[in-house]
Coordinates of C-alpha atoms and ligand atoms in Angstrom, one line a residue:
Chain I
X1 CA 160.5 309.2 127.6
X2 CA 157.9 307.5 125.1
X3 CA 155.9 310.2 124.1
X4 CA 157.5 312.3 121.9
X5 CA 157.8 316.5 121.2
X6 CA 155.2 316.6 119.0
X7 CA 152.4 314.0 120.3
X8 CA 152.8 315.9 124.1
X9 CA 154.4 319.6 123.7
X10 CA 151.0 321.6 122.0
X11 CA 148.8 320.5 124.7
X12 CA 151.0 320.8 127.7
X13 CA 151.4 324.0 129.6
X14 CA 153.9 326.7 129.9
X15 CA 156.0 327.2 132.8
X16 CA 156.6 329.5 134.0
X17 CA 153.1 330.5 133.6
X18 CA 151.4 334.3 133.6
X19 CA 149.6 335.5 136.1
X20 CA 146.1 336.9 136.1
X21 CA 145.9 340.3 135.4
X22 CA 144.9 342.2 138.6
X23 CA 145.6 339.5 141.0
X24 CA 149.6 339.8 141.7
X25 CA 149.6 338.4 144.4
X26 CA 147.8 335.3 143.2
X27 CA 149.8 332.4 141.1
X28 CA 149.6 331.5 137.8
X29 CA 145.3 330.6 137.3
X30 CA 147.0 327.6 135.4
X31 CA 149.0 325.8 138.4
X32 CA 145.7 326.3 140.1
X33 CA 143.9 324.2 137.6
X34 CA 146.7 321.3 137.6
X35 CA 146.9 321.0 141.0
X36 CA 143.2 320.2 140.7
X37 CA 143.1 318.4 137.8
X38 CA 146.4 316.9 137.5
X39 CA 149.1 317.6 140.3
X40 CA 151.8 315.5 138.6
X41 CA 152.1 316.8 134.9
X42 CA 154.4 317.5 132.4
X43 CA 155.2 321.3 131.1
X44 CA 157.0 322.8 128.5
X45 CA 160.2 325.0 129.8
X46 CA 161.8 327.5 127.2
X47 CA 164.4 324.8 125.9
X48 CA 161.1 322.9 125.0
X49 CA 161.6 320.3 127.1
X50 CA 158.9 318.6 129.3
X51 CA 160.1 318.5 133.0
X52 CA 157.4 317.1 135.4
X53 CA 155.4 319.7 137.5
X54 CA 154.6 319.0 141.2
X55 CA 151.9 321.2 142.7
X56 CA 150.6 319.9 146.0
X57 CA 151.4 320.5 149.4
X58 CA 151.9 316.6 150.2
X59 CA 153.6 315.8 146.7
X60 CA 155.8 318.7 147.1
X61 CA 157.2 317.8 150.9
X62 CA 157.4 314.1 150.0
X63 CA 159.6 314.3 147.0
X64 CA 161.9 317.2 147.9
X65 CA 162.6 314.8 150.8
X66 CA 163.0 312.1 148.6
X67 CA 166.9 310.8 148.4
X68 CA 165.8 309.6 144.7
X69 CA 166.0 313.1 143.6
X70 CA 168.6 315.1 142.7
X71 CA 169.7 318.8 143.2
X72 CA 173.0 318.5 140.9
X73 CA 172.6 321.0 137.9
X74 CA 175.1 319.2 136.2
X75 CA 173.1 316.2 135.6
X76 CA 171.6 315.1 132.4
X77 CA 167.5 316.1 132.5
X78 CA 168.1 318.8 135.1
X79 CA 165.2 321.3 134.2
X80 CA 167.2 324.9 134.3
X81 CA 165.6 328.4 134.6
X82 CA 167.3 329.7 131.7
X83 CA 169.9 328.8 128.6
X84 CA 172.0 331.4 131.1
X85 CA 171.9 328.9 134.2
X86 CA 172.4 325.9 132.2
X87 CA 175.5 327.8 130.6
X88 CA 177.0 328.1 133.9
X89 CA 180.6 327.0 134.9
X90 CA 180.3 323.8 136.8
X91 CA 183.1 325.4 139.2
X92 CA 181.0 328.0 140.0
X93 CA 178.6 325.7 141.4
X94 CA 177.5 325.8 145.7
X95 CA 176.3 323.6 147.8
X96 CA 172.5 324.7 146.6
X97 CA 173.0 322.2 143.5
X98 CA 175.2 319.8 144.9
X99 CA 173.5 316.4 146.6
X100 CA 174.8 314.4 149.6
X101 CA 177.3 314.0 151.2
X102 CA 179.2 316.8 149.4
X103 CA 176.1 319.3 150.3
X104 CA 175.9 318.3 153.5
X105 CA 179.5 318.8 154.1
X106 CA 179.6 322.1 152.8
X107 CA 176.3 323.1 154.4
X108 CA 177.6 322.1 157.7
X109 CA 180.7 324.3 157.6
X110 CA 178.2 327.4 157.9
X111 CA 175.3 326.1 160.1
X112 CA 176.7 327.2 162.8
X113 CA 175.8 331.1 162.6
X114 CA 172.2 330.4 162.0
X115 CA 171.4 328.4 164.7
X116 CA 168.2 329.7 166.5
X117 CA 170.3 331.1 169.6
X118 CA 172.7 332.6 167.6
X119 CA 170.3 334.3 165.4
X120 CA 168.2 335.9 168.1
X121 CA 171.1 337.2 169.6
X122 CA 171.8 339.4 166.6
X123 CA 167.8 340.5 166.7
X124 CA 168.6 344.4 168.9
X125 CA 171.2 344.8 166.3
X126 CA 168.8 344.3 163.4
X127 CA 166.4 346.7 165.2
X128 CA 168.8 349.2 165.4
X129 CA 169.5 349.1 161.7
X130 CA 165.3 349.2 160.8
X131 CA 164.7 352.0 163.2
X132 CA 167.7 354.0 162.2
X133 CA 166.8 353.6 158.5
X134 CA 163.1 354.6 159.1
X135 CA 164.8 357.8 161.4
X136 CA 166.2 358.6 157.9
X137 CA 163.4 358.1 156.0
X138 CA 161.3 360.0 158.3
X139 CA 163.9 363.2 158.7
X140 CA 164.5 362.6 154.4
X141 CA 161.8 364.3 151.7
X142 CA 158.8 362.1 150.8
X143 CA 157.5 360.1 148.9
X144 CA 160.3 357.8 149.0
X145 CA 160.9 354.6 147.4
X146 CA 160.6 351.9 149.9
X147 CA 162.6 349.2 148.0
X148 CA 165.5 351.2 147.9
X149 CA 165.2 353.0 151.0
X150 CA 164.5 350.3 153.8
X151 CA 163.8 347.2 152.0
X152 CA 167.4 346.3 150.4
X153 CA 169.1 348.0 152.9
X154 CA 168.0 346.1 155.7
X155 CA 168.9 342.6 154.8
X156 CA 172.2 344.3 153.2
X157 CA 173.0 345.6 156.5
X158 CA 172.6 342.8 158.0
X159 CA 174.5 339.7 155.9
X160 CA 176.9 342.3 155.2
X161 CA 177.7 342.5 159.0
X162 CA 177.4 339.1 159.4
X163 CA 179.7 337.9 156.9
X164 CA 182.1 340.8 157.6
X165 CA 181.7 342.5 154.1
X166 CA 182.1 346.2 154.1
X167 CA 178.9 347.9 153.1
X168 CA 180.0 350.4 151.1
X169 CA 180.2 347.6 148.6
X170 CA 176.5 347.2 148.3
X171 CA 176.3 348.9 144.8
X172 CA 178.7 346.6 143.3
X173 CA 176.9 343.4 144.5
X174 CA 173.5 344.3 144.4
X175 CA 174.1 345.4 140.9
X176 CA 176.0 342.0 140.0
X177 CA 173.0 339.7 142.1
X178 CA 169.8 341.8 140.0
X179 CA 172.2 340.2 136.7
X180 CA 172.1 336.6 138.1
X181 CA 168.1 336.8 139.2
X182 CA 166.9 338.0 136.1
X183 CA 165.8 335.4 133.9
X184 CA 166.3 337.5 131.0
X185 CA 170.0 337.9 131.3
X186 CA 172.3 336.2 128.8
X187 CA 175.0 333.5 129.5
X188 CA 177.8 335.8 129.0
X189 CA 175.8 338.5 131.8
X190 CA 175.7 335.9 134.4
X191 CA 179.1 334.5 134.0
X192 CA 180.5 337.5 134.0
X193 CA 178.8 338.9 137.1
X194 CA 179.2 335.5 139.4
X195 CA 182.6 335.9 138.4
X196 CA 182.8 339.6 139.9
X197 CA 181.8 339.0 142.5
X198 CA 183.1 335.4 143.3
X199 CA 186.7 337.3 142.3
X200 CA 185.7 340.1 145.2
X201 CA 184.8 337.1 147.7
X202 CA 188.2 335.9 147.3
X203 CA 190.1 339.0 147.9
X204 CA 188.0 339.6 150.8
X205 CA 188.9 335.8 151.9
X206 CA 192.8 336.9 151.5
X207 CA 192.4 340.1 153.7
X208 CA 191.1 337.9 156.5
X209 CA 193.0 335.1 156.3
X210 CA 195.3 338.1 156.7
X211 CA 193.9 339.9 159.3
X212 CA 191.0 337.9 160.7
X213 CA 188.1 339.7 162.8
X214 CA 184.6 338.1 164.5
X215 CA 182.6 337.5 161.6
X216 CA 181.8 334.3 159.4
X217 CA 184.1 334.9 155.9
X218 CA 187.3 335.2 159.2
X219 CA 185.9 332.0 160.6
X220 CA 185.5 330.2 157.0
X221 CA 189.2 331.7 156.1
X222 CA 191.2 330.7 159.2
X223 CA 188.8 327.3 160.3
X224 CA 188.5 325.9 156.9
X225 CA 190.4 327.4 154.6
X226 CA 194.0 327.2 156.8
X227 CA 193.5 324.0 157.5
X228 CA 193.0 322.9 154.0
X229 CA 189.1 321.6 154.6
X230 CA 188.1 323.8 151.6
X231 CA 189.7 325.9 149.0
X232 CA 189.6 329.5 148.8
X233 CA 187.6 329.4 145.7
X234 CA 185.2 327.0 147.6
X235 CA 184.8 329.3 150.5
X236 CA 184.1 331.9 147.8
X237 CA 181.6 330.4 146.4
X238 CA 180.0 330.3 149.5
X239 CA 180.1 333.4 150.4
X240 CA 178.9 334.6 147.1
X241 CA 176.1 332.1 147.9
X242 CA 175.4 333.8 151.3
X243 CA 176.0 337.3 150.1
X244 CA 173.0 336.6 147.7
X245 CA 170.5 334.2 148.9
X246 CA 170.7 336.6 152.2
X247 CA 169.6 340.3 150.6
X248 CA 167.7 339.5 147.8
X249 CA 165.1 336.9 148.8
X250 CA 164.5 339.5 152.3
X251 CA 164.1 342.9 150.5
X252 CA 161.4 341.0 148.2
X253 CA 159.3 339.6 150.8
X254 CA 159.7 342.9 152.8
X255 CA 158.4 345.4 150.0
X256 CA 155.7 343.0 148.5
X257 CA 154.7 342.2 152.3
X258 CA 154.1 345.7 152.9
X259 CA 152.4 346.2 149.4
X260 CA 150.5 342.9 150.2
X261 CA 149.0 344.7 153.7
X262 CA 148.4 348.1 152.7
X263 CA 146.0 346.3 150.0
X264 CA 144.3 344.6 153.6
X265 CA 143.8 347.3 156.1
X266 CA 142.2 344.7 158.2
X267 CA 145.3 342.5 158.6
X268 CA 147.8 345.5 158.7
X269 CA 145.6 346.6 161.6
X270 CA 146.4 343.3 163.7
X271 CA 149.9 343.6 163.0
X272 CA 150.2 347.3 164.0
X273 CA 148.2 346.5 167.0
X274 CA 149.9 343.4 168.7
X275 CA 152.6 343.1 171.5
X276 CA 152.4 339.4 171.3
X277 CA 156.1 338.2 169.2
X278 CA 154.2 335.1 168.6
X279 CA 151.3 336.7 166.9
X280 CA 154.2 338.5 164.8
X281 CA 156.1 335.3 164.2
X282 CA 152.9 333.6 163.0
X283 CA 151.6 337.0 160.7
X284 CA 155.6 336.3 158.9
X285 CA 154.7 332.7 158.4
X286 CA 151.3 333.6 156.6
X287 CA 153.4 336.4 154.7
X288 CA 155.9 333.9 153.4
X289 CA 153.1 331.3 152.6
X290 CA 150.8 333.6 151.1
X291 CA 153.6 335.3 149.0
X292 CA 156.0 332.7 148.4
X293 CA 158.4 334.9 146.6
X294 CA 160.4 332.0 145.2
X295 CA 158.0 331.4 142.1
X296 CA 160.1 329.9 139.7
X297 CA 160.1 326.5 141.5
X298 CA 163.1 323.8 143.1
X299 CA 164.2 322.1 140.3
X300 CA 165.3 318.7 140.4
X301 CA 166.0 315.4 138.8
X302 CA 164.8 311.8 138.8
X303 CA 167.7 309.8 139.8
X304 CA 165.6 306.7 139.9
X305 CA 161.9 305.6 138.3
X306 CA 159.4 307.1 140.9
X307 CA 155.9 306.5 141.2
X308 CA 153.6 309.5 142.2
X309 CA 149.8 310.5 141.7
X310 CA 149.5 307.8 139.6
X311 CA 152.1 309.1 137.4
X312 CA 155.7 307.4 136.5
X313 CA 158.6 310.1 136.8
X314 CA 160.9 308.1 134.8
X315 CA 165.0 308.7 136.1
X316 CA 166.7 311.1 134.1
X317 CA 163.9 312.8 133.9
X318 CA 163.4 316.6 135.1
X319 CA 161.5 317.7 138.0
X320 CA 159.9 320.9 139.2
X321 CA 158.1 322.3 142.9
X322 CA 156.1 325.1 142.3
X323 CA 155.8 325.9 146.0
X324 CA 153.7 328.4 145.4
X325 CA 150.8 326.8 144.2
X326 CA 151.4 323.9 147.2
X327 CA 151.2 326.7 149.6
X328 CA 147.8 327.4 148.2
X329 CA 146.7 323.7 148.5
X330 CA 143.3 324.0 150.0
X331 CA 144.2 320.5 151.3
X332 CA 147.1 321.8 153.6
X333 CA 145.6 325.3 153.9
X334 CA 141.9 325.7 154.4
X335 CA 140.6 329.2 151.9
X336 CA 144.0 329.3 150.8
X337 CA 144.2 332.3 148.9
X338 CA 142.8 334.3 152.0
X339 CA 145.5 336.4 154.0
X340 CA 144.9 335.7 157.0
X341 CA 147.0 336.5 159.7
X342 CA 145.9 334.5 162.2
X343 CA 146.1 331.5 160.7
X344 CA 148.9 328.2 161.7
X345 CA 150.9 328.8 158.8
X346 CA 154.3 326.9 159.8
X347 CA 154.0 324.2 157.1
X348 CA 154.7 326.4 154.1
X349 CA 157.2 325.4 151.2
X350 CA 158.5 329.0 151.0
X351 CA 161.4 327.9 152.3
X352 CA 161.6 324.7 150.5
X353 CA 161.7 321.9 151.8
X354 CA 164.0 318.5 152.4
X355 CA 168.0 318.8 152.8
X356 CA 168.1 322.5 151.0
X357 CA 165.6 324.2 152.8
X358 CA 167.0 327.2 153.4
X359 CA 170.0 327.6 155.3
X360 CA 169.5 331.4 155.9
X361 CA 165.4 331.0 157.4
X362 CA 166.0 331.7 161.6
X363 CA 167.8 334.7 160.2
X364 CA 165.4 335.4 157.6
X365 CA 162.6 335.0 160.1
X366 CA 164.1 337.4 162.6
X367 CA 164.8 339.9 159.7
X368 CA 160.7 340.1 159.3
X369 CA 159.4 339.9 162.3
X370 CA 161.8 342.9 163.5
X371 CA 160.8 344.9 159.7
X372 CA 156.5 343.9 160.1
X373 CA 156.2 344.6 163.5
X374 CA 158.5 348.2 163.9
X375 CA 157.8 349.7 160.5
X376 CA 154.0 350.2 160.3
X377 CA 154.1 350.9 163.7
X378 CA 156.5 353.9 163.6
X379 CA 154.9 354.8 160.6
X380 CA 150.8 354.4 161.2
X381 CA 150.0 356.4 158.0
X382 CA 152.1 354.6 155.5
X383 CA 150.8 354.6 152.2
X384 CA 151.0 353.9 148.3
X385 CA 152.1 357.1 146.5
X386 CA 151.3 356.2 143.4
X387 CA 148.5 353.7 141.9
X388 CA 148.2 350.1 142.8
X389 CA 148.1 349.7 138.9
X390 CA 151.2 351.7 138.3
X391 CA 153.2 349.3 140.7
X392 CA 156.0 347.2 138.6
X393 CA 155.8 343.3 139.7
X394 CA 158.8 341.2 138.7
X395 CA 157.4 339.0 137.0
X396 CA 160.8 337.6 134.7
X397 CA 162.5 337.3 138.3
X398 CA 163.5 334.1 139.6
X399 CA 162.6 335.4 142.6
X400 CA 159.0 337.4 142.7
X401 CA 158.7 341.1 144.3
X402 CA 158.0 344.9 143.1
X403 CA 161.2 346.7 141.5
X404 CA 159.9 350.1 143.2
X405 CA 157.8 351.2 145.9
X406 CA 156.5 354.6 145.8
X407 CA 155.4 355.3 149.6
X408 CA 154.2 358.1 151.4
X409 CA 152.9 359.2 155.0
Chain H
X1 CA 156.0 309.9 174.2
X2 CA 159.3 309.3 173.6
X3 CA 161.3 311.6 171.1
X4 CA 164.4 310.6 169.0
X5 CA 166.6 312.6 166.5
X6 CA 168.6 311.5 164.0
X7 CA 171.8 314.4 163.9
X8 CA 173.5 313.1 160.9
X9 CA 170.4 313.3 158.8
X10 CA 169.6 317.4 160.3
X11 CA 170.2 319.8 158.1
X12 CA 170.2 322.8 161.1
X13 CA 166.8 324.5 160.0
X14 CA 166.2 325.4 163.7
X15 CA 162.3 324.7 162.7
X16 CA 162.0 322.1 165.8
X17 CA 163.3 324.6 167.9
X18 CA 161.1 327.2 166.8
X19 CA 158.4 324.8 166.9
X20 CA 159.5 323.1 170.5
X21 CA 161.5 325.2 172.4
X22 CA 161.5 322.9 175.8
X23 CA 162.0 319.7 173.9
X24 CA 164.7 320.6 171.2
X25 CA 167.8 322.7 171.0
X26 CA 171.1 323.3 169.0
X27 CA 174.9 322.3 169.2
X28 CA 177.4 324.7 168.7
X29 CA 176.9 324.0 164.9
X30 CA 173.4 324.1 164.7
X31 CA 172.2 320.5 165.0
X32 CA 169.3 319.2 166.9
X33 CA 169.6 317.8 170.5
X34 CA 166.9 316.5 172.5
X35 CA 166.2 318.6 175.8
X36 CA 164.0 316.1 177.2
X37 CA 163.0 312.5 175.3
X38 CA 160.1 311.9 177.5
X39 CA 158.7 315.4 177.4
X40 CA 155.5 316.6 179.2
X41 CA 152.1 315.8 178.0
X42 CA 151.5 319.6 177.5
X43 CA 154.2 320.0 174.9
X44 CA 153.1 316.8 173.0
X45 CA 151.0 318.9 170.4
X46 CA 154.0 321.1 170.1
X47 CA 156.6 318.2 169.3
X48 CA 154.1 316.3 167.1
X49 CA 154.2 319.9 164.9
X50 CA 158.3 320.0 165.3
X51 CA 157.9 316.3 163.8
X52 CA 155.9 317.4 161.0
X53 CA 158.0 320.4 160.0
X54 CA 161.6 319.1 160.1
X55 CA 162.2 319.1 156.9
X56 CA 164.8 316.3 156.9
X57 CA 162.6 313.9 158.7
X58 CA 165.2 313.6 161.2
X59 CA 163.0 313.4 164.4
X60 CA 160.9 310.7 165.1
X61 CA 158.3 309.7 167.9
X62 CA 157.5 306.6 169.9
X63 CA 154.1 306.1 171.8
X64 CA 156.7 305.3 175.2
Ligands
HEM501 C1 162.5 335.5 153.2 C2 163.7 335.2 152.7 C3 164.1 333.9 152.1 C4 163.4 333.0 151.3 C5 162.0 333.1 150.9 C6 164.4 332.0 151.0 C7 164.0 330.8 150.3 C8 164.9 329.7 150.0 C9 164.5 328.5 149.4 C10 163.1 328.2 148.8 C11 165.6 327.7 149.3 C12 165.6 326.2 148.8 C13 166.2 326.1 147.5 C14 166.0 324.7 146.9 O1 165.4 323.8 147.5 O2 166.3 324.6 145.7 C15 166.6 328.4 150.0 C16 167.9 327.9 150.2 C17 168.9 328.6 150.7 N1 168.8 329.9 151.3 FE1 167.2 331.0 151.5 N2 165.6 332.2 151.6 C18 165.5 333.4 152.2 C19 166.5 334.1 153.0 C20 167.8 333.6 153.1 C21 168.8 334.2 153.8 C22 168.6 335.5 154.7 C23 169.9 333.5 153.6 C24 171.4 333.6 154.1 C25 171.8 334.5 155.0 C26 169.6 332.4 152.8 C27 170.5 331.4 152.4 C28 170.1 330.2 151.7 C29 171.1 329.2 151.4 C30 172.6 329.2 151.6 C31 170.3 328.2 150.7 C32 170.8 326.8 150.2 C33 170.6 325.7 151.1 C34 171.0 324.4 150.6 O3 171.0 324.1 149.4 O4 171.3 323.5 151.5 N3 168.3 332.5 152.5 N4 166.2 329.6 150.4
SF4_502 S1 163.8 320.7 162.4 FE1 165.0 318.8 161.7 S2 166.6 319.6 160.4 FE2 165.8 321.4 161.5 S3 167.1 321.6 163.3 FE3 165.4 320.3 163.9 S4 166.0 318.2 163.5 FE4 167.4 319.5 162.4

């Protein structure tokens, strides 16, 4: 770096960013004007340092495919989300900051689950679990509180069934994951909470290794763990990786989905009316582009000097995606910040992009195209039951949603 | 067209899949294999997307 703290940090943007008041559904106005102005420019994170910030489509899935950047938090320049992320314990790293060929060695040990065949094959158990859960709601007094009613409880359901991790632990994890997504949690918070539940993972690991059954923590404990390919506290890790990434991220996009369509009738309409899975797979696509819940960016670093819109990223040097503001490049998306059902949507970033893009997405995918196209369906007269104003965004979350959802019928 | 994929580079998205149903498919851990590597003119649009939204670049197309 040349430049130093004082010549560049009073001019350069925050980031994260605010968004406009009245338009939460919209990103940041600011990322809007870099990506126009200047798509690769450095911000100012809350350590004060000046990470670089990439905002279009075709910069974003270049670089994040780029083996001259790095994933590894450990490394030197490594833009975290918070002095709690950077405190973290090295060991309690996964595979979602580690770089080739350790990632993909880890990765690969739990591909297998989520492979497109697989995943499809678990889709009438998922519809069970929505249209039980809407029975309930339905038989249940109103208004209820969607988030906690359907929209946690679905993905929870379903991970926890997959992984073989008994439900009636979902208070004690989703307690312990809301600690390690809020970006105002301290070190000591998020220590203390990945160790919880990292410590739970790896009693569960022992009870199967035990006593193993069909599901993936018995597969990881007597395939890899037995035979010495990973340690226990590896496979823990993991699961604590799995357990997380798979609830959180779907009860977010399932809640602000359904706020996001009752605010256009027009587009609720097509998906209530459609028999066509494709037009439901596509309507998820635009819902995952157009809310792109994951709005605190992919951080990265420069392992090497790199070149981009006429801007030096120097190595060492920090790197952020904001794939939400790519997945509102007008170049990639024409009238981008138009919901629009209807629309070829497959080349979002919501899920990232390059060697991490998620892991969990055919499952992820089946998740909401079972939730969009049963629960407004079932339930034609869903609405808000309290103003659009009074709705609570998460804004301080690293990953974006509503913390309640007052609903009616 | 002809259609290659690299497997060590795949990272088991499932997107081609998705994208090309008659031209790609999975192992038993989730990486690509080609159905067909001269596939029908009428999937050719399809393929070109799967192309596009690997998101390892691990599949790549010849002209024959
Ligand atoms: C709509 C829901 C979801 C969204 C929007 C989402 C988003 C993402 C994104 C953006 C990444 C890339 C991280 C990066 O590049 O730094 C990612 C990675 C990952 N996701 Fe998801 N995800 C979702 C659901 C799931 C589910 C259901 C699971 C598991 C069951 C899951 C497991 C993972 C894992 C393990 C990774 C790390 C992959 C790697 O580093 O190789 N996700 N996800
Ligand atoms: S799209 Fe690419 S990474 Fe994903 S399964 Fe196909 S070849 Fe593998």
């Amino acid at each position: 770096m040349t430049e130093t703290v004082a010549d560049t940090a009073a001019g350069l943007p925050a980031y994260p960013a605010p968004r406009a008041a009245g338009c939460p559904f919209d990103p940041p106005p600011v990322l809007r004007t870099l990506q126009t102005e200047k798509p690769v420019s450095r911000v100012r994170i809350w350590d004060g340092t000046q990470p670089w910030l990439i905002t279009r489509h075709e910069d974003v899935r270049a670089l994040l495919n780029d083996p001259r950047v790095s994933a590894d938090s450990t490394r030197e320049g490594y833009p975290h989300r918070s002095a709690a992320m950077q405190g973290s314990d090295p060991a309690a790293q996964t595979f979602l900051t580690m770089d080739d060929p350790e990632h993909a060695r880890l990765r690969r040990m739990v591909t297998a689950p989520f492979a497109i065949k697989k995943v499809e094959a678990l889709r009438p158990s998922v519809q069970q679990i929505v249209d039980d859960l809407i029975d309930t709601m339905l038989a249940g007094p109103k208004p209820v509180d969607l988030v906690e009613q359907f929209a946690l409880p679905v993905p929870s359901l379903v991970i926890c069934e997959l992984l073989g991790v008994p439900y009636e632990k979902h208070d004690f994890f989703q307690r312990h994951t809301k600690v390690i997504v809020r970006r105002t949690s301290t070190p000591e918070e998020v220590a203390a909470a990945n160790k919880a539940l990292t410590d739970y993972l790896d009693e569960l690991l022992a009870d199967k290794l035990a006593h193993p059954a069909g599901d993936m923590l018995s597969a990881l404990a007597t395939e890899r763990v037995a035979t010495g390919e990973m340690t226990r506290h590896e496979a823990a890790r993991m699961g604590t990786l799995l357990l997380g990434a798979g609830h959180e991220t779907t009860a977010n996009m399932i809640a602000l989905g359904t706020l996001a369509l009752l605010r256009n009738p027009g587009q609720l309409a097509l998906l209530r009316e459609t028999d066509d899975p494709k037009a439901v797979a596509g309507a998820v696509e635009e819902l995952l582009r157009y809310l792109n819940i994951t709005h605190s960016g992919r951080r990265r670093v420069a392992l090497a000097d790199i070149e981009i819109g006429g801007e030096t990223i120097r190595a060492g040097e920090g790197i952020i995606f904001a794939n939400d503001i790519a997945n509102r490049d007008p170049d990639a998306f024409p009238d981008p910040d138009r919901l629009d059902l209807t629309r070829p949507a497959r080349r979002h970033v919501a899920f990232g992009y390059g060697v991490h893009q998620c892991l969990g997405q055919p499952l992820a995918r089946v998740e909401l195209q079972v939730v969009y196209s049963t629960l407004y369906r079932r339930i034609p007269t869903l609405r808000l039951a309290t103003d659009f104003d009074e709705v609570r965004f998460k804004h301080d979350g690293i990953v974006y949603g509503v913390y309640e959802l007052p609903v009616t019928w | 067209m002809r259609v290659e994929a690299d497997q060590p580079k795949c990272v088991a998205s499932g997107q081609c899949v998705l994208a090309a149903p008659d031209v790609f498919d999975q192992d038993d851990d989730g990486i690509v294999v080609v159905l067909d590597d001269h596939p029908e003119e009428s999937t050719h649009d399809d393929v070109r997307e799967a192309a596009a939204i690997c998101p390892a670049a691990a599949i790549r197309l010849a002209d024959k």
